[in-house]
Coordinates of C-alpha atoms and ligand atoms in Angstrom, one line a residue:
M15 CA 0.0 0.0 0.0
K16 CA 1.2 3.5 -0.9
R17 CA 2.4 5.6 2.0
R18 CA 1.8 9.2 2.2
T19 CA 1.7 12.0 4.8
F20 CA -1.3 11.9 7.1
L21 CA -1.6 15.6 7.4
A22 CA -0.6 16.6 3.9
G23 CA -2.7 19.4 2.6
S24 CA -4.0 20.3 6.1
G25 CA -4.3 24.0 6.3
L26 CA -4.3 23.6 10.0
L27 CA -0.8 22.3 10.2
V28 CA 1.3 24.1 7.6
G29 CA 4.9 23.8 8.5
A30 CA 4.4 20.8 10.9
P31 CA 6.8 18.0 10.3
A32 CA 5.3 15.3 8.2
V33 CA 3.7 12.4 10.0
I34 CA 3.6 9.2 8.2
I35 CA 0.6 6.9 8.4
R36 CA -0.7 4.2 6.1
Q37 CA -3.4 5.4 3.8
S38 CA -6.5 3.3 3.8
S39 CA -8.8 2.7 0.8
A40 CA -11.5 5.3 0.8
R41 CA -13.1 4.4 -2.5
S42 CA -16.5 3.7 -1.0
V43 CA -16.8 7.1 0.5
S44 CA -19.2 9.6 -1.1
H45 CA -17.7 12.7 -2.5
G46 CA -17.7 15.5 0.1
T47 CA -17.5 13.2 3.2
R48 CA -16.0 15.2 6.0
F49 CA -16.3 16.0 9.7
P50 CA -19.0 18.7 10.0
F51 CA -19.6 17.8 13.7
S52 CA -15.9 18.2 14.5
V53 CA -14.4 15.9 17.2
A54 CA -15.0 15.1 20.8
S55 CA -13.5 13.0 23.6
G56 CA -15.0 11.4 26.7
D57 CA -15.2 8.7 29.3
P58 CA -11.5 9.3 30.4
T59 CA -9.7 7.0 32.7
A60 CA -6.1 7.1 33.9
D61 CA -4.8 5.3 30.8
A62 CA -7.5 5.6 28.1
V63 CA -10.0 8.0 26.6
V64 CA -12.7 7.7 23.9
L65 CA -12.2 9.8 20.8
W66 CA -15.2 10.6 18.7
T67 CA -16.2 11.9 15.3
R68 CA -19.0 11.2 12.8
L69 CA -18.7 11.2 9.0
A70 CA -21.3 13.3 7.3
R71 CA -21.6 15.5 4.2
D72 CA -22.9 18.3 6.3
T73 CA -24.8 18.9 9.5
V74 CA -28.3 18.6 8.1
D75 CA -27.9 15.6 5.7
T76 CA -28.3 12.5 7.9
S77 CA -28.3 10.0 5.0
P78 CA -25.4 7.5 5.1
V79 CA -22.1 8.6 3.6
A80 CA -21.7 5.1 2.3
S81 CA -23.5 1.8 2.2
T82 CA -20.5 -0.1 3.6
P83 CA -18.1 0.4 6.6
V84 CA -15.6 3.1 6.1
N85 CA -12.0 3.2 7.5
V86 CA -11.1 6.3 9.4
E87 CA -7.5 6.8 10.5
W88 CA -6.9 8.4 13.9
M89 CA -3.8 9.6 15.8
V90 CA -2.9 10.9 19.2
A91 CA 0.0 13.2 20.0
T92 CA 1.5 14.9 23.0
D93 CA 1.7 18.3 21.4
R94 CA -0.9 20.5 19.9
R95 CA 0.8 20.6 16.5
M96 CA 0.7 16.8 16.5
T97 CA 4.3 16.3 15.8
K98 CA 4.9 13.8 18.6
V99 CA 2.5 11.0 17.8
V100 CA 2.2 8.3 20.5
R101 CA -0.8 6.3 19.3
R102 CA -2.4 5.8 15.9
G103 CA -4.7 3.3 14.1
V104 CA -7.6 2.7 11.9
A105 CA -11.2 2.6 13.2
V106 CA -14.2 1.4 11.3
A107 CA -17.2 3.7 10.9
E108 CA -20.2 1.4 10.6
P109 CA -23.3 2.4 8.6
M110 CA -25.4 0.7 11.4
Y111 CA -24.2 3.4 13.8
G112 CA -24.5 6.3 11.3
H113 CA -20.8 6.2 10.5
S114 CA -19.9 7.5 13.9
V115 CA -16.4 6.7 15.1
H116 CA -15.6 5.7 18.7
V117 CA -11.9 4.9 19.4
D118 CA -11.1 3.8 22.9
V119 CA -7.4 4.7 23.0
A120 CA -5.6 2.7 25.7
G121 CA -2.0 2.8 27.0
L122 CA -1.9 6.6 27.6
A123 CA -0.1 8.2 30.5
P124 CA -2.2 9.4 33.5
D125 CA -3.1 13.0 34.2
R126 CA -1.9 14.5 31.0
E127 CA -3.0 16.4 27.9
Y128 CA -3.2 14.9 24.5
W129 CA -4.2 16.1 21.1
Y130 CA -5.9 14.0 18.4
A131 CA -7.3 14.0 14.9
F132 CA -9.0 11.8 12.3
R133 CA -8.5 11.4 8.6
C134 CA -10.9 9.9 6.0
G135 CA -9.5 9.8 2.5
N136 CA -8.1 13.3 2.0
E137 CA -10.3 14.9 4.5
L138 CA -8.8 15.9 7.8
S139 CA -10.7 16.6 11.0
P140 CA -10.1 19.5 13.3
I141 CA -7.6 18.8 16.1
G142 CA -9.1 18.0 19.5
R143 CA -7.5 18.2 22.9
T144 CA -8.3 15.9 25.8
R145 CA -6.9 14.8 29.1
T146 CA -6.6 11.5 31.0
L147 CA -7.4 11.2 34.7
P148 CA -4.8 10.8 37.4
S149 CA -3.9 7.2 38.4
E150 CA -6.4 5.5 40.6
R151 CA -5.2 5.6 44.2
A152 CA -2.4 8.2 43.4
D153 CA -1.8 10.6 46.1
I154 CA -3.1 13.8 44.4
S155 CA -3.9 17.0 46.3
R156 CA -6.0 19.0 43.9
F157 CA -8.5 18.2 41.1
R158 CA -10.9 20.4 39.2
F159 CA -13.9 19.5 37.1
N160 CA -17.0 21.3 35.9
V161 CA -20.7 20.3 36.2
V162 CA -23.2 21.2 33.4
S163 CA -26.8 20.4 32.6
C164 CA -29.9 21.3 30.6
Q165 CA -29.0 22.8 27.3
N166 CA -32.2 23.9 25.6
W167 CA -31.6 25.0 22.0
E168 CA -34.7 27.0 21.7
Q169 CA -34.3 28.8 24.9
G170 CA -30.7 30.0 24.5
Y171 CA -27.2 29.8 23.1
F172 CA -24.7 27.6 24.9
D173 CA -22.0 30.2 25.3
A174 CA -21.6 29.5 29.0
Y175 CA -19.3 26.8 27.8
D176 CA -16.8 29.4 26.6
G177 CA -16.3 30.4 30.2
M178 CA -14.5 27.1 30.7
A179 CA -11.5 28.5 28.7
A180 CA -10.5 30.2 32.0
D181 CA -11.2 27.1 34.2
D182 CA -9.0 24.3 32.9
P183 CA -11.2 21.5 34.2
S184 CA -9.9 18.0 33.9
F185 CA -13.3 17.0 32.5
V186 CA -16.8 18.3 32.1
M187 CA -19.5 16.3 33.9
H188 CA -22.8 16.6 32.0
V189 CA -25.7 15.5 34.3
G190 CA -28.4 15.4 31.7
D191 CA -30.6 17.1 29.2
Y192 CA -28.0 17.4 26.5
I193 CA -30.8 17.7 24.0
Y194 CA -34.4 18.7 24.5
D195 CA -36.9 16.4 22.8
V196 CA -39.9 18.8 23.4
S197 CA -40.2 21.9 21.2
R198 CA -42.2 24.9 22.5
G199 CA -41.4 27.5 19.7
G200 CA -41.1 31.2 20.4
G201 CA -37.5 30.9 21.6
V202 CA -34.3 32.5 20.4
R203 CA -33.9 29.8 17.8
D204 CA -35.9 26.9 16.4
H205 CA -35.5 23.2 16.6
E206 CA -35.3 21.5 13.1
R207 CA -39.0 20.4 13.7
R208 CA -41.7 20.9 16.2
A209 CA -42.9 17.3 16.6
L210 CA -41.4 15.1 19.2
P211 CA -38.6 12.9 17.9
M212 CA -39.8 9.3 17.6
T213 CA -37.5 7.5 15.2
L214 CA -33.8 7.0 15.0
D215 CA -33.6 9.5 12.2
D216 CA -35.6 12.0 14.2
Y217 CA -33.2 11.8 17.1
R218 CA -30.2 11.9 14.8
R219 CA -31.4 15.2 13.3
R220 CA -31.9 16.6 16.8
H221 CA -28.4 15.7 17.9
A222 CA -27.0 16.9 14.7
L223 CA -28.6 20.3 15.3
Y224 CA -27.3 20.6 18.9
K225 CA -23.8 19.7 17.8
T226 CA -23.8 22.9 15.6
D227 CA -23.8 25.2 18.6
A228 CA -20.4 26.9 18.3
A229 CA -19.6 27.1 22.0
L230 CA -20.6 23.5 22.6
R231 CA -18.4 22.5 19.7
R232 CA -15.4 24.4 21.1
A233 CA -16.0 22.7 24.5
H234 CA -16.0 19.3 22.9
E235 CA -12.8 20.1 21.0
T236 CA -11.1 21.1 24.2
F237 CA -12.4 19.0 27.1
A238 CA -13.2 15.4 27.8
F239 CA -16.9 14.9 28.8
I240 CA -18.5 12.4 31.2
F241 CA -22.2 12.0 30.7
T242 CA -25.4 10.8 32.2
L243 CA -28.9 11.0 30.7
D244 CA -32.0 12.7 32.0
N245 CA -35.6 12.7 30.8
H246 CA -35.2 14.9 27.7
D247 CA -32.3 12.9 26.4
A248 CA -34.3 9.6 26.3
L249 CA -37.5 8.4 27.8
E250 CA -37.7 7.8 31.5
D251 CA -39.5 5.0 33.2
N252 CA -39.1 1.3 33.6
T253 CA -41.7 1.0 30.9
T254 CA -43.0 -2.1 29.1
D255 CA -45.0 -0.1 26.4
V256 CA -43.6 -1.2 23.0
T257 CA -44.0 2.2 21.4
Q258 CA -42.1 3.8 24.3
L259 CA -39.4 1.2 24.2
K260 CA -38.9 1.7 20.5
R261 CA -38.6 5.4 21.0
R262 CA -36.1 4.9 23.9
A263 CA -34.1 2.6 21.7
A264 CA -33.9 5.3 19.0
A265 CA -32.9 7.9 21.6
Y266 CA -30.2 5.7 23.1
Q267 CA -28.7 4.8 19.7
A268 CA -28.6 8.4 18.4
W269 CA -27.2 9.6 21.8
Y270 CA -24.4 7.0 21.5
E271 CA -23.8 7.9 17.8
F272 CA -23.2 11.5 18.8
Q273 CA -21.3 11.2 22.0
P274 CA -17.7 10.2 22.9
V275 CA -18.7 7.3 25.1
R276 CA -17.4 3.8 25.7
Y277 CA -20.5 1.6 25.8
A278 CA -22.5 1.1 22.7
P279 CA -26.1 0.0 22.8
L280 CA -27.1 -2.8 20.5
P281 CA -28.9 -1.4 17.5
A282 CA -32.7 -1.1 18.2
S283 CA -32.1 -2.0 21.9
P284 CA -34.0 -0.1 24.6
A285 CA -31.2 -0.9 27.0
M286 CA -27.9 0.8 27.4
Q287 CA -25.2 1.0 30.1
I288 CA -25.4 4.5 31.5
Q289 CA -24.0 4.0 35.0
R290 CA -20.3 4.9 35.5
G291 CA -17.7 5.0 38.3
Y292 CA -14.4 6.9 38.5
D293 CA -11.7 7.1 41.0
I294 CA -9.6 10.2 40.8
G295 CA -6.5 9.3 42.8
N296 CA -7.3 8.7 46.4
L297 CA -8.8 12.2 46.5
M298 CA -12.2 11.7 44.9
R299 CA -14.6 8.9 43.9
L300 CA -17.3 9.8 41.4
T301 CA -20.3 7.6 41.1
I302 CA -22.8 8.2 38.3
P303 CA -25.9 6.0 38.7
D304 CA -28.5 5.6 35.9
T305 CA -31.5 7.4 37.4
R306 CA -33.8 6.9 34.5
Q307 CA -33.8 3.5 32.9
F308 CA -34.9 1.5 36.0
R309 CA -37.1 4.0 37.9
D310 CA -40.5 3.1 39.0
S311 CA -43.5 5.2 37.8
E312 CA -43.1 8.9 38.4
T313 CA -46.7 9.5 39.0
P314 CA -48.0 7.3 41.9
C315 CA -49.9 10.3 43.3
A316 CA -51.3 11.8 40.0
S317 CA -54.8 11.2 41.1
V318 CA -54.6 13.7 44.0
S319 CA -52.5 16.4 42.2
D320 CA -53.5 19.7 40.8
S321 CA -52.4 19.8 37.1
K322 CA -53.0 23.6 37.1
F323 CA -50.3 24.1 39.8
A324 CA -46.7 24.3 38.5
F325 CA -47.8 22.6 35.2
G326 CA -48.4 19.5 37.3
V327 CA -44.6 19.2 37.8
Y328 CA -45.0 19.5 41.6
E329 CA -47.4 16.9 42.9
Q330 CA -49.4 16.4 46.0
A331 CA -47.6 13.9 48.2
C332 CA -49.5 10.7 48.8
K333 CA -49.1 7.5 50.7
A334 CA -48.1 5.4 47.6
N335 CA -45.1 7.7 47.2
D336 CA -43.6 6.5 50.5
A337 CA -43.8 2.8 49.7
P338 CA -40.5 1.2 50.7
E339 CA -40.3 -0.8 47.4
R340 CA -40.3 2.3 45.2
S341 CA -37.0 2.7 43.5
M342 CA -35.3 5.2 41.2
L343 CA -32.2 3.0 40.7
G344 CA -33.5 -0.5 40.7
A345 CA -32.4 -3.1 43.3
G346 CA -29.2 -4.1 41.5
Q347 CA -28.0 -0.6 41.0
E348 CA -28.8 0.4 44.5
L349 CA -26.6 -2.3 45.8
W350 CA -23.8 -1.2 43.4
L351 CA -24.1 2.4 44.7
K352 CA -24.0 1.3 48.3
D353 CA -21.0 -0.9 47.7
R354 CA -19.1 2.0 46.1
L355 CA -19.9 4.2 49.1
Q356 CA -19.0 1.6 51.7
N357 CA -15.7 0.5 50.1
T358 CA -14.5 3.9 49.0
P359 CA -10.8 4.6 49.1
A360 CA -11.4 8.3 48.6
Q361 CA -11.5 11.4 50.8
W362 CA -14.4 12.9 48.8
N363 CA -17.3 10.9 47.5
M364 CA -19.5 12.4 44.8
I365 CA -22.7 11.1 43.4
A366 CA -23.8 12.7 40.1
S367 CA -27.5 12.2 40.2
T368 CA -29.3 14.1 37.4
V369 CA -32.2 15.1 39.7
K370 CA -31.7 16.7 43.2
M371 CA -31.5 14.5 46.3
T372 CA -32.4 17.3 48.7
P373 CA -36.0 17.0 50.1
F374 CA -38.1 20.1 49.5
D375 CA -41.6 20.8 50.7
M376 CA -44.1 23.2 49.2
R377 CA -47.6 24.2 50.3
H378 CA -50.5 24.7 47.9
N379 CA -54.2 24.8 48.8
D380 CA -53.3 23.7 52.3
A381 CA -51.7 20.5 50.9
L382 CA -48.1 19.3 50.8
Y383 CA -46.6 19.3 47.4
R384 CA -43.2 17.9 46.3
Y385 CA -41.3 17.5 43.1
L386 CA -41.9 13.8 42.8
Q387 CA -39.7 13.3 39.6
S388 CA -36.7 14.1 41.8
W389 CA -35.6 12.0 44.8
D390 CA -38.6 13.3 46.7
G391 CA -40.5 10.8 44.7
Y392 CA -38.4 7.9 46.0
P393 CA -37.9 8.8 49.7
A394 CA -37.5 5.2 51.0
E395 CA -34.6 4.5 48.7
R396 CA -33.0 7.9 49.4
N397 CA -33.2 7.1 53.1
R398 CA -31.5 3.7 52.5
I399 CA -28.6 5.5 50.7
L400 CA -28.3 8.1 53.5
D401 CA -28.4 5.3 56.1
Q402 CA -25.6 3.6 54.3
I403 CA -23.5 6.8 54.2
T404 CA -24.0 7.2 57.9
A405 CA -23.4 3.6 58.9
A406 CA -20.3 3.3 56.7
R407 CA -19.0 6.7 57.8
V408 CA -18.5 7.6 54.1
P409 CA -16.0 10.5 54.0
N410 CA -17.4 13.8 52.6
P411 CA -20.4 12.6 50.6
V412 CA -21.6 15.2 48.1
S413 CA -24.4 15.0 45.5
L414 CA -24.0 16.9 42.3
S415 CA -27.1 17.3 40.2
G416 CA -29.0 19.5 37.7
D417 CA -32.4 19.1 36.1
I418 CA -34.2 22.1 37.7
H419 CA -32.3 24.9 35.9
S420 CA -31.4 26.6 39.2
Y421 CA -28.5 26.7 41.6
I422 CA -29.3 25.0 44.9
I423 CA -26.8 24.7 47.6
S424 CA -28.1 22.6 50.4
S425 CA -27.8 19.8 53.0
V426 CA -29.5 16.5 52.2
V427 CA -31.5 16.0 55.4
R428 CA -33.6 12.8 55.7
N429 CA -36.8 14.8 56.3
V430 CA -37.7 18.5 55.9
G431 CA -37.4 20.0 59.4
D432 CA -34.4 18.0 60.5
D433 CA -31.5 20.1 61.8
P434 CA -29.3 20.7 58.8
R435 CA -26.2 20.2 61.0
T436 CA -27.1 16.6 61.3
A437 CA -27.6 16.0 57.5
P438 CA -25.6 13.1 56.2
M439 CA -24.7 14.7 52.9
T440 CA -24.1 18.0 51.0
E441 CA -25.7 18.8 47.7
L442 CA -24.6 21.2 44.9
V443 CA -27.2 21.7 42.2
G444 CA -25.8 23.4 39.1
T445 CA -28.0 25.7 37.0
S446 CA -28.7 25.1 33.3
I447 CA -26.5 26.0 30.3
S448 CA -29.6 27.6 28.7
A449 CA -32.9 26.1 29.7
L450 CA -35.2 28.5 31.6
W451 CA -37.1 28.0 34.9
P452 CA -40.5 29.6 34.4
E453 CA -42.3 31.5 37.1
P454 CA -44.9 28.8 37.8
L455 CA -42.0 26.5 38.7
D456 CA -39.9 29.1 40.4
K457 CA -42.5 30.7 42.6
P458 CA -43.5 27.7 44.7
M459 CA -39.8 27.0 45.3
A460 CA -39.0 30.6 46.3
Q461 CA -42.1 30.8 48.6
G462 CA -41.2 27.4 50.1
L463 CA -37.7 28.4 51.2
P464 CA -38.7 29.3 54.8
L465 CA -40.1 25.8 55.1
N466 CA -36.8 24.3 54.0
P467 CA -34.0 25.7 56.2
H468 CA -31.6 23.1 55.0
V469 CA -31.4 24.9 51.6
N470 CA -28.9 27.8 52.0
Y471 CA -29.0 29.1 48.4
Y472 CA -31.6 29.0 45.6
E473 CA -31.2 31.0 42.4
S474 CA -33.3 30.1 39.4
Q475 CA -32.9 33.0 36.9
Q476 CA -29.2 32.6 36.2
R477 CA -27.7 30.4 33.5
G478 CA -24.3 28.8 33.7
Y479 CA -22.5 25.9 35.4
M480 CA -20.5 24.9 38.4
R481 CA -16.7 24.7 38.7
C482 CA -15.6 22.3 41.5
T483 CA -12.1 22.3 42.9
V484 CA -11.3 19.5 45.3
T485 CA -8.4 19.6 47.7
R486 CA -7.4 17.8 50.9
D487 CA -8.9 20.6 52.9
A488 CA -12.1 21.6 51.0
L489 CA -14.3 21.4 48.0
L490 CA -14.6 24.9 46.5
T491 CA -17.6 25.4 44.2
D492 CA -17.7 28.5 42.0
L493 CA -21.1 29.3 40.4
R494 CA -20.1 30.4 36.9
T495 CA -22.9 32.6 35.6
I496 CA -23.3 34.0 32.1
D497 CA -24.8 37.5 31.6
F498 CA -27.1 36.6 28.7
T499 CA -27.9 33.6 26.5
D500 CA -30.5 35.1 24.1
K501 CA -27.8 35.8 21.6
P502 CA -24.2 34.5 21.3
G503 CA -21.3 36.3 23.0
G504 CA -22.3 36.3 26.7
T505 CA -19.6 36.6 29.3
V506 CA -19.1 34.2 32.2
R507 CA -18.2 35.4 35.7
T508 CA -18.2 33.8 39.1
S509 CA -21.4 34.9 40.8
K510 CA -21.0 33.1 44.1
R511 CA -18.5 30.8 45.8
F512 CA -19.3 28.0 48.3
V513 CA -16.9 25.9 50.3
V514 CA -17.5 22.5 51.9
E515 CA -14.8 21.9 54.5
N516 CA -13.2 18.5 54.9
G517 CA -15.1 16.5 57.5
K518 CA -18.1 18.8 57.6
T519 CA -21.5 18.6 55.9
G520 CA -23.0 21.6 54.3
A521 CA -21.6 24.4 52.1
Q522 CA -20.8 27.9 53.3
E523 CA -20.7 31.0 51.1
I524 CA -17.3 32.6 51.0
Ligands
FE2_5 FE1 -33.7 20.2 32.1

């Protein structure tokens, strides 16, 4: 086979020393195949990271670029000009997965930056940057990561991501709602269609649209992402309805095809491995349960709720909700989570939970209302987890979540009214990248604050993300807030700072 320079003709790398790689046959590729979705990396470990791209003619044409598998060359270097190549190979983009490319590059060094690129025929991808995690059990003294959630295309631009250029996080933890399936119209920009996505092609088009946001693209080119999924990414519920299962299968497959993640769902399968666990040295254990695929019905109390109150999102609490067998995680996953808590080697123990764990009571028409799609809908299981934390004396447990488009800094008490100083766990809820929190949802929360003294900060009208810096002494959380999202170009600043001191529960503003 003829040999030629991998990067010949790349305008990005003029003057870079030639790097030699075997050229693969690209005869089956349609004319114009390239990398309109750029590149991304994710699921980092101490010695590996998943590199991603997707072959396409452009961002709106989702038809296959070929009827057959296509070879895509990849390379990883230790410098941004990609002159010091340390890994290279050829990946196969399968038509069955929309010619997406996922390369799980192993044998990398811990806690260091890498740069990577792809080539298909004569087409070169942009160069991406990524980072591996520190070695498991290594004695590290400082670690930084960001927490994001809820990027609603219609409701705003994703420019909050550009604030991360000043952060240098080791990774970005996305706790759900990467896309929105629902379309409301009347926002700052439109979805590609109003109807709910149902098929694989529908979901592919929705993901393709989201990947064109310029700030999101820059973030993917620069940082490794770790994900979990929430209700707008794919359907919730432990459902047996065939239409719903087909839709969930389509959502899972499109999600996989567009994300730099390690575990592929089987085509047309309504099941996918979402749970993840990471050890960052002996400093921090991050556990990411799947809070959607196995959860019991979200509406056991629907019959007593007022659908005109808070769009029906907050529901009247009822006896069925307190049933001990109700589960958000499913029995197997609950055991897995408890085991990770009990046997942790780490000083800080984070659970990334999509929805908030903190209980929150609201009053409406002299009745008690709660947000039952969060952990308030699964109190028995939450109490079992808190009991485990207490019994095993888990060091510094912290829940990181999103979902409600608000910053909430709180202590996870067992029951509203408990002394926050006795709470087993701290929670940091990050606000949304762009999704709004409308008044009917905000007002009952704001009015409920006096009833919930374990919540020390609630702010629903700001968009942004959280920057978490973990050290031996403390967890410092900066609320990184953008000044506007209704057009591109917003500026991110730190609006508040909270510290959780080693050995103490609860966050204090500093
Ligand atoms: Fe959301």
